[in-house]
mmCIF file of C-alpha atoms in Angstrom:
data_model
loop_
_atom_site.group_PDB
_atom_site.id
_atom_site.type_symbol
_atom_site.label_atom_id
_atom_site.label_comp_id
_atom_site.label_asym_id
_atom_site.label_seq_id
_atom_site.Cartn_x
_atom_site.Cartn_y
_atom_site.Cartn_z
ATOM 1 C CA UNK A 1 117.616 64.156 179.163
ATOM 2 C CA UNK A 2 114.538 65.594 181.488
ATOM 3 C CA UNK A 3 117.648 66.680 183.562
ATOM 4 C CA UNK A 4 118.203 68.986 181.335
ATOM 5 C CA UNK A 5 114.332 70.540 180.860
ATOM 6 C CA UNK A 6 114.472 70.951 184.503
ATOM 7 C CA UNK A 7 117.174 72.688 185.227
ATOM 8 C CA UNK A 8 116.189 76.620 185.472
ATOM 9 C CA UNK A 9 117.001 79.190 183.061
ATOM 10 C CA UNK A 10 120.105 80.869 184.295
ATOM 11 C CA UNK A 11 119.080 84.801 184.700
ATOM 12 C CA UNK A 12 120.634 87.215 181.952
ATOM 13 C CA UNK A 13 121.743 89.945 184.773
ATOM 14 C CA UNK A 14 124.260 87.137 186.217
ATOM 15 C CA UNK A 15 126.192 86.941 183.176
ATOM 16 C CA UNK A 16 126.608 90.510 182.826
ATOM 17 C CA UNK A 17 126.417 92.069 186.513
ATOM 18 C CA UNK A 18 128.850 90.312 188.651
ATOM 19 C CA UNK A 19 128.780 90.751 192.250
ATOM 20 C CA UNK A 20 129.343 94.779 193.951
ATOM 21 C CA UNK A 21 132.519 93.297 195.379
ATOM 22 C CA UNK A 22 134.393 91.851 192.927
ATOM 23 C CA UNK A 23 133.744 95.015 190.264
ATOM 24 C CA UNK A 24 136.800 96.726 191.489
ATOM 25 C CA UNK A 25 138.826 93.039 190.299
ATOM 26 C CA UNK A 26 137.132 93.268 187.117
ATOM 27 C CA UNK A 27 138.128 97.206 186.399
ATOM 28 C CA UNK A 28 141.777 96.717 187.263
ATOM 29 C CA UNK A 29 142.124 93.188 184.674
ATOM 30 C CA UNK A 30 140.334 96.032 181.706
ATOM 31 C CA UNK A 31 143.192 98.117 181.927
ATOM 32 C CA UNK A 32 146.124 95.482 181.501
ATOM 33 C CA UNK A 33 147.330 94.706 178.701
ATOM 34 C CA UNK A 34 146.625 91.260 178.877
ATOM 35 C CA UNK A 35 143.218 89.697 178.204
ATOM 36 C CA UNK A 36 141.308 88.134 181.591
ATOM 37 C CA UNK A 37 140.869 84.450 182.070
ATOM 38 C CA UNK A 38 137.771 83.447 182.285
ATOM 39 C CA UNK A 39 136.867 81.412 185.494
ATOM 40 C CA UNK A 40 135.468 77.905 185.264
ATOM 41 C CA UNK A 41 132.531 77.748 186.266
ATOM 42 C CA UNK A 42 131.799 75.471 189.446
ATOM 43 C CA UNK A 43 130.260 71.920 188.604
ATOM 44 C CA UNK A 44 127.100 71.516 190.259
ATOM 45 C CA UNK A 45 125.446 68.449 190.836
ATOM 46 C CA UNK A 46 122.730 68.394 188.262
ATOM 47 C CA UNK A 47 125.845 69.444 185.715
ATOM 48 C CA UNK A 48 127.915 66.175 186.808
ATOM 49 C CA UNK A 49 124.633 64.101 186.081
ATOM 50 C CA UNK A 50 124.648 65.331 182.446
ATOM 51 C CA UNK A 51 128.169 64.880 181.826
ATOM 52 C CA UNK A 52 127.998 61.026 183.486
ATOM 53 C CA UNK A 53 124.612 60.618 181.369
ATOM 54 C CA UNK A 54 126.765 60.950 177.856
ATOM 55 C CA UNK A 55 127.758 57.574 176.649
ATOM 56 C CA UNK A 56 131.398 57.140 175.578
ATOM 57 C CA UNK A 57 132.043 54.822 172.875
ATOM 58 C CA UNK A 58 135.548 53.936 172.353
ATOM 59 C CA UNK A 59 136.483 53.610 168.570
ATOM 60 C CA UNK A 60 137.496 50.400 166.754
ATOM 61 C CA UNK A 61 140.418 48.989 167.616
ATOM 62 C CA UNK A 62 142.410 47.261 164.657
ATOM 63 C CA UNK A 63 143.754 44.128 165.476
ATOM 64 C CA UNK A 64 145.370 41.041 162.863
ATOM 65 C CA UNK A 65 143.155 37.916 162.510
ATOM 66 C CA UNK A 66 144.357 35.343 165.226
ATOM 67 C CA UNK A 67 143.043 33.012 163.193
ATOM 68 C CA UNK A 68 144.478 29.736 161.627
ATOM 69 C CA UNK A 69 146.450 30.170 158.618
ATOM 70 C CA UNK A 70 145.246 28.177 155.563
ATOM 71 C CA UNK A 71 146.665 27.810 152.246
ATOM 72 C CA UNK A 72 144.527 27.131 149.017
ATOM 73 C CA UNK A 73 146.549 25.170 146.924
ATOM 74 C CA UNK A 74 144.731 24.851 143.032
ATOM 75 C CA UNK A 75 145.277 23.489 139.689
ATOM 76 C CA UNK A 76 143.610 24.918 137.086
ATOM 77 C CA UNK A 77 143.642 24.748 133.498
ATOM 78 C CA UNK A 78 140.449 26.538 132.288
ATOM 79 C CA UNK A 79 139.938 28.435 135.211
ATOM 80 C CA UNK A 80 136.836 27.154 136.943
ATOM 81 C CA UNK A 81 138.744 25.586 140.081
ATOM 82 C CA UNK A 82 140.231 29.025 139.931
ATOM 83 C CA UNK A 83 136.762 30.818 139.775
ATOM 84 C CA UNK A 84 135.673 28.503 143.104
ATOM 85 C CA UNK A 85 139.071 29.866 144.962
ATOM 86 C CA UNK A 86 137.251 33.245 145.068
ATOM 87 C CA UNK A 87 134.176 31.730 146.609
ATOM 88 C CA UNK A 88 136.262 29.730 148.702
ATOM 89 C CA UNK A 89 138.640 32.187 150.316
ATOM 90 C CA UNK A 90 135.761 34.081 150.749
ATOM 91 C CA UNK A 91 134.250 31.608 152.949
ATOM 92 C CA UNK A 92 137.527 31.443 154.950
ATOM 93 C CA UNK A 93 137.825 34.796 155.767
ATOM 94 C CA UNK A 94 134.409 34.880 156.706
ATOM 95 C CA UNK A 95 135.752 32.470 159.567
ATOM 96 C CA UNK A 96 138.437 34.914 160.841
ATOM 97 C CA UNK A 97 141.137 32.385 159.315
ATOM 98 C CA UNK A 98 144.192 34.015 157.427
ATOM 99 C CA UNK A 99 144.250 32.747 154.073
ATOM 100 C CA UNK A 100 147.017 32.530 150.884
ATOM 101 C CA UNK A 101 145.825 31.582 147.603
ATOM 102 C CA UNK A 102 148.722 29.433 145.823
ATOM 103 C CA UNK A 103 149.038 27.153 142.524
ATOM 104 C CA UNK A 104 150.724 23.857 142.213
ATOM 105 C CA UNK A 105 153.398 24.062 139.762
ATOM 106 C CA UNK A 106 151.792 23.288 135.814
ATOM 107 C CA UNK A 107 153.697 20.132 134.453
ATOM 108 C CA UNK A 108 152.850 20.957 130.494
ATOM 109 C CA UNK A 109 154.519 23.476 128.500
ATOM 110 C CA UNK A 110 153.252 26.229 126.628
ATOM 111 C CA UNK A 111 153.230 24.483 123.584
ATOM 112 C CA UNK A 112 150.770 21.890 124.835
ATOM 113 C CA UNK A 113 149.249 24.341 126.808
ATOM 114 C CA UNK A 114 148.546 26.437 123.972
ATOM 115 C CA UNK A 115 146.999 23.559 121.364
ATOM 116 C CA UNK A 116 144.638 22.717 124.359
ATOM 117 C CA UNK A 117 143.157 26.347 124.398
ATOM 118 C CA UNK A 118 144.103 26.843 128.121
ATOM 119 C CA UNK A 119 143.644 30.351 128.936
ATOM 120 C CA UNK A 120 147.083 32.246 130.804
ATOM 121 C CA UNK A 121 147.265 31.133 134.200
ATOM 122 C CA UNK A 122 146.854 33.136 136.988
ATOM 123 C CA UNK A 123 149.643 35.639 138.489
ATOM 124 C CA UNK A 124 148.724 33.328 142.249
ATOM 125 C CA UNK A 125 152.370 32.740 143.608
ATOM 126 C CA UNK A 126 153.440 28.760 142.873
ATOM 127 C CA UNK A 127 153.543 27.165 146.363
ATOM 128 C CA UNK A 128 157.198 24.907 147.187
ATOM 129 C CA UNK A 129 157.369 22.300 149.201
ATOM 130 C CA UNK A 130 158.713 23.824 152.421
ATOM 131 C CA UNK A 131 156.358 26.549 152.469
ATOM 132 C CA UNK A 132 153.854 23.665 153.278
ATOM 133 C CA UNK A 133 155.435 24.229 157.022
ATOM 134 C CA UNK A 134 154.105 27.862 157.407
ATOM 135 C CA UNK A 135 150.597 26.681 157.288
ATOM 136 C CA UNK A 136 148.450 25.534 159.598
ATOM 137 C CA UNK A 137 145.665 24.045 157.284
ATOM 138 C CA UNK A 138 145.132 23.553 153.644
ATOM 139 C CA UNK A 139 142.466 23.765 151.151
ATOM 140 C CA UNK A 140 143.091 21.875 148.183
ATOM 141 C CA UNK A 141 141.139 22.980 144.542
ATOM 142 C CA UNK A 142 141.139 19.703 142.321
ATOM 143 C CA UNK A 143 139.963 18.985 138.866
ATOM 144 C CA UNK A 144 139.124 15.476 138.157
ATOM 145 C CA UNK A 145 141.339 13.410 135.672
ATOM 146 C CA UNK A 146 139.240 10.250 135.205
ATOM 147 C CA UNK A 147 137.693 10.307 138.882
ATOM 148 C CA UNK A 148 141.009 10.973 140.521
ATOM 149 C CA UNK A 149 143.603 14.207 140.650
ATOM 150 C CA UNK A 150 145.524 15.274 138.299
ATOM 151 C CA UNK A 151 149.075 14.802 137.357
ATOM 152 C CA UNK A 152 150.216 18.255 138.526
ATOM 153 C CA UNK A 153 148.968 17.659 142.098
ATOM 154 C CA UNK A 154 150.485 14.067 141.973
ATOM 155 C CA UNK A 155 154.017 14.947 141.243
ATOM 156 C CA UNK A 156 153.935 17.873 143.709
ATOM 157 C CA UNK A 157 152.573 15.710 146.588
ATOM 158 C CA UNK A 158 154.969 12.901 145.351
ATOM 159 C CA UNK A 159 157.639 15.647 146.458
ATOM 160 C CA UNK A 160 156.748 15.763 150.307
ATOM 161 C CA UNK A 161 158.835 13.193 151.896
ATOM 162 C CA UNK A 162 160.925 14.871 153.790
ATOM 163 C CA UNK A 163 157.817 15.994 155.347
ATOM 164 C CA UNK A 164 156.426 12.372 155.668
ATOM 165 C CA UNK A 165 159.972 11.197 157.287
ATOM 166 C CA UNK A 166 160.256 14.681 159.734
ATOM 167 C CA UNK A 167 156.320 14.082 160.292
ATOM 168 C CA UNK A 168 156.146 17.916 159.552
ATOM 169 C CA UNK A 169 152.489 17.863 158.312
ATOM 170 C CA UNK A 170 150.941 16.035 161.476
ATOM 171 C CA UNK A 171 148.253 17.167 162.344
ATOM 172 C CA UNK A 172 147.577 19.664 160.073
ATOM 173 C CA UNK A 173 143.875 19.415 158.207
ATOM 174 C CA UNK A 174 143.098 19.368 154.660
ATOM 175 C CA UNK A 175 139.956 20.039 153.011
ATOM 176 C CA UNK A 176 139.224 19.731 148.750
ATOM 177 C CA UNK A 177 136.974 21.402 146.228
ATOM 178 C CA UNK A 178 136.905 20.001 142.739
ATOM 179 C CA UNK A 179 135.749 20.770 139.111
ATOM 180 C CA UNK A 180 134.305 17.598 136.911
ATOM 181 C CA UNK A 181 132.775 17.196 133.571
ATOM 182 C CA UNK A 182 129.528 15.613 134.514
ATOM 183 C CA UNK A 183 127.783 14.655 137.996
ATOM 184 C CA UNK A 184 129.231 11.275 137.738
ATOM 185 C CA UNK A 185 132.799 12.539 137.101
ATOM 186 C CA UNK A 186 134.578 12.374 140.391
ATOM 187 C CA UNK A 187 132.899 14.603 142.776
ATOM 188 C CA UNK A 188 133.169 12.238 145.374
ATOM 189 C CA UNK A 189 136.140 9.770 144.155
ATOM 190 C CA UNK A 190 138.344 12.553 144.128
ATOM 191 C CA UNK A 191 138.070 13.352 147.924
ATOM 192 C CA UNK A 192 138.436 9.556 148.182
ATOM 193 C CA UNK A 193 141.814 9.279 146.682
ATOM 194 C CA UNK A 194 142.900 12.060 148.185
ATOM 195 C CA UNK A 195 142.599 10.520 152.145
ATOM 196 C CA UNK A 196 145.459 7.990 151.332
ATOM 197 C CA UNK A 197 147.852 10.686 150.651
ATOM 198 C CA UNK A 198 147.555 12.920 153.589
ATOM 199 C CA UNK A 199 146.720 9.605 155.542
ATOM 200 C CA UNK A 200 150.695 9.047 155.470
ATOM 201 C CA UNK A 201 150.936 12.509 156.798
ATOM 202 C CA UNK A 202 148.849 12.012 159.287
ATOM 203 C CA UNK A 203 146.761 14.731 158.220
ATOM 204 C CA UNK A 204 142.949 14.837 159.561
ATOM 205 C CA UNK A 205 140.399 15.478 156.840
ATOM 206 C CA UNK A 206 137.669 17.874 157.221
ATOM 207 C CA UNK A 207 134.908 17.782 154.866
ATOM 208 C CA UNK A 208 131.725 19.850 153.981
ATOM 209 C CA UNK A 209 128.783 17.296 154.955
ATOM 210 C CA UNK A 210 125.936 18.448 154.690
ATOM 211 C CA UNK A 211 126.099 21.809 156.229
ATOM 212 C CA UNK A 212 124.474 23.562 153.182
ATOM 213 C CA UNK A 213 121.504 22.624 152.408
ATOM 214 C CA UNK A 214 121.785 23.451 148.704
ATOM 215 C CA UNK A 215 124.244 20.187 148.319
ATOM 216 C CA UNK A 216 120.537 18.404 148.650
ATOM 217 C CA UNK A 217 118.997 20.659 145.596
ATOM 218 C CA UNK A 218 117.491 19.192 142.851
ATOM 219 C CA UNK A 219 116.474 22.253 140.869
ATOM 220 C CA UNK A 220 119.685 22.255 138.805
ATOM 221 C CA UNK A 221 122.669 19.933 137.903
ATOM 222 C CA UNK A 222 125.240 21.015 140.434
ATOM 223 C CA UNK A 223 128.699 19.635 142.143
ATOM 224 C CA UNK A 224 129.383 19.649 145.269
ATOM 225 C CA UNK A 225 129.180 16.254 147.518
ATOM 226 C CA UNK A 226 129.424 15.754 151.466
ATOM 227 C CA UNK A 227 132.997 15.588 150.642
ATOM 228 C CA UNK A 228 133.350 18.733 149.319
ATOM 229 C CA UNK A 229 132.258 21.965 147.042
ATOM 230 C CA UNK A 230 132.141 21.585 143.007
ATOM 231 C CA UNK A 231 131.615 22.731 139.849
ATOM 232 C CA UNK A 232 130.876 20.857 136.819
ATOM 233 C CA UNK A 233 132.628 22.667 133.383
ATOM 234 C CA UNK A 234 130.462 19.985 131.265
ATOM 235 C CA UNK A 235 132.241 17.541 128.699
ATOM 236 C CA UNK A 236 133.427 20.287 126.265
ATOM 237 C CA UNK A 237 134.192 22.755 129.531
ATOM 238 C CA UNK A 238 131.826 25.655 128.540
ATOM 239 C CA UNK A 239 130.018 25.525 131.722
ATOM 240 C CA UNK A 240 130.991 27.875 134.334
ATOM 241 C CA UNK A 241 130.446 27.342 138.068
ATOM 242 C CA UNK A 242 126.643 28.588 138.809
ATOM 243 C CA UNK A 243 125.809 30.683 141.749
ATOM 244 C CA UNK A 244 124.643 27.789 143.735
ATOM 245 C CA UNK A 245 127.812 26.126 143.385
ATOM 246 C CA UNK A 246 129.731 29.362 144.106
ATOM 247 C CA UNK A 247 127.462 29.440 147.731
ATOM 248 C CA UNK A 248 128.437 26.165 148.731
ATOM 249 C CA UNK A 249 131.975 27.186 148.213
ATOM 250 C CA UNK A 250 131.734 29.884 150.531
ATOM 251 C CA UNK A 251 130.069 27.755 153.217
ATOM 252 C CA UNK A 252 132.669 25.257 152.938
ATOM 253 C CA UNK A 253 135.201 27.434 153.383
ATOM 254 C CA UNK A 254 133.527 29.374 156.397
ATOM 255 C CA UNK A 255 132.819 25.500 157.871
ATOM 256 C CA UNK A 256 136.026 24.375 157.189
ATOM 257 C CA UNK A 257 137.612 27.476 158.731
ATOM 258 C CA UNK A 258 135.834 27.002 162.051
ATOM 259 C CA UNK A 259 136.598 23.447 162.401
ATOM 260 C CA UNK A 260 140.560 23.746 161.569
ATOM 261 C CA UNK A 261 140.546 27.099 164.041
ATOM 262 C CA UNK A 262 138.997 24.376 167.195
ATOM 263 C CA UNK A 263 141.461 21.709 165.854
ATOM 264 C CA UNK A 264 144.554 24.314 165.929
ATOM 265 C CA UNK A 265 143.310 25.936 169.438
ATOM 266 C CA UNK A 266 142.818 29.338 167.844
ATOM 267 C CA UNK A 267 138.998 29.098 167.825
#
């Protein structure tokens, strides 16, 4: 702003003596009634250099995520798949991809429910077969049942094939996160059986690889494989997902986001 330093101060008498032949213009507006206008002063050069040397920042402009949309589908019956959903979506956002959290329909009834010590389920909306359509992408949370997916996620998916016969879900990608008892309890096996199921769908499967380096750590017993993020609850399910677990979620979902957005041309 030297501009400014070097301009030189305007003298007092000019803003209070106006020219001898315009006093006689200033008399006559006094005795109106109405108040005189006050004349804009003329822009000079060094004035227009100021004004021009004033950045203008425009404010933010809202705008919706053009990103893909991607449904995370769980099952959960002691809640850790549905603590990794937070972690997840997270991850997703993160991405710029616009994201639904939804629950396959639960197969057992209360009763059972109830003598197993499950805790209420979630108030997530239950996802239906033809919403699978809106979607562009899906993330699927998974707790092992003897290395492979449970019986809620079977008889859903057993459900598509009008899908599979209309070829509906071509194309669309599919990722999975899971929840085991111990290290050896499906944490890859799981994303294994899953690839025959959306293979008749012809649905592409993106998984996490390596692309956090804390799937390599050894300082703790963690999930999470190259095929996905995981959790391990432990044998008696007391174990809740641990904050390294919880970061590879959100990388996942961030990595998984990216890829889908390329693979539906809204990257």
């Amino acid at each position: 702003m030297g501009g400014i330093c070097s301009r030189p101060a305007a003298d007092p008498a000019d803003a209070t003596n106006p020219p001898p032949e315009r006093q006689p213009a200033v008399q006559a507006a006094s005795s109106s009634s109405t108040q005189p206008t006050a004349t804009p002063a003329a822009t000079t050069p060094a004035a227009a250099n100021e004004a021009e040397a004033i950045p203008v920042t425009p404010g933010p402009t809202a705008r919706a995520s053009t990103g893909p949309k991607v449904a995370v589908i769980y099952y959960s019956t002691y809640g850790h798949i549905r603590t990794m959903v937070h972690s997840i979506k997270e991850g997703l956002e993160a991405s710029g991809a616009q994201v639904d959290v939804l629950q396959f329909p639960e197969t057992l009834s209360a009763e059972i429910l109830g003598k197993m010590g499950a805790p209420p389920k979630a108030d997530d909306p239950v996802v239906t077969v033809p919403m699978l359509t809106e979607y562009d992408a899906f993330m699927f949370g998974i707790p092992a049942r003897y290395g492979m997916f449970p019986a809620q996620f079977k008889q859903f998916w057993d459900g598509t094939g009008s899908h599979w016969q209309s070829g509906a879900l071509v194309g669309k990608p599919w990722g999975v996160f899971v929840s085991t008892g111990t290290q050896n309890g499906g944490q890859e096996t799981i994303g294994l059986t899953l690839v025959p199921q959306m293979a008749h769908h012809g649905m592409p499967f993106i998984p996490l690889g390596y692309r956090d380096p804390k799937v390599f750590s050894n300082d703790e017993p963690h999930g999470a494989s190259p095929y996905g993020a995981g959790t391990l609850a432990g044998p008696d399910g007391s174990r809740q997902p641990s904050e390294l677990e919880k970061g590879v979620a959100f990388t996942h979902g961030k990595s998984f986001g990216e890829i889908a957005a390329r693979l539906a041309g809204k990257a």
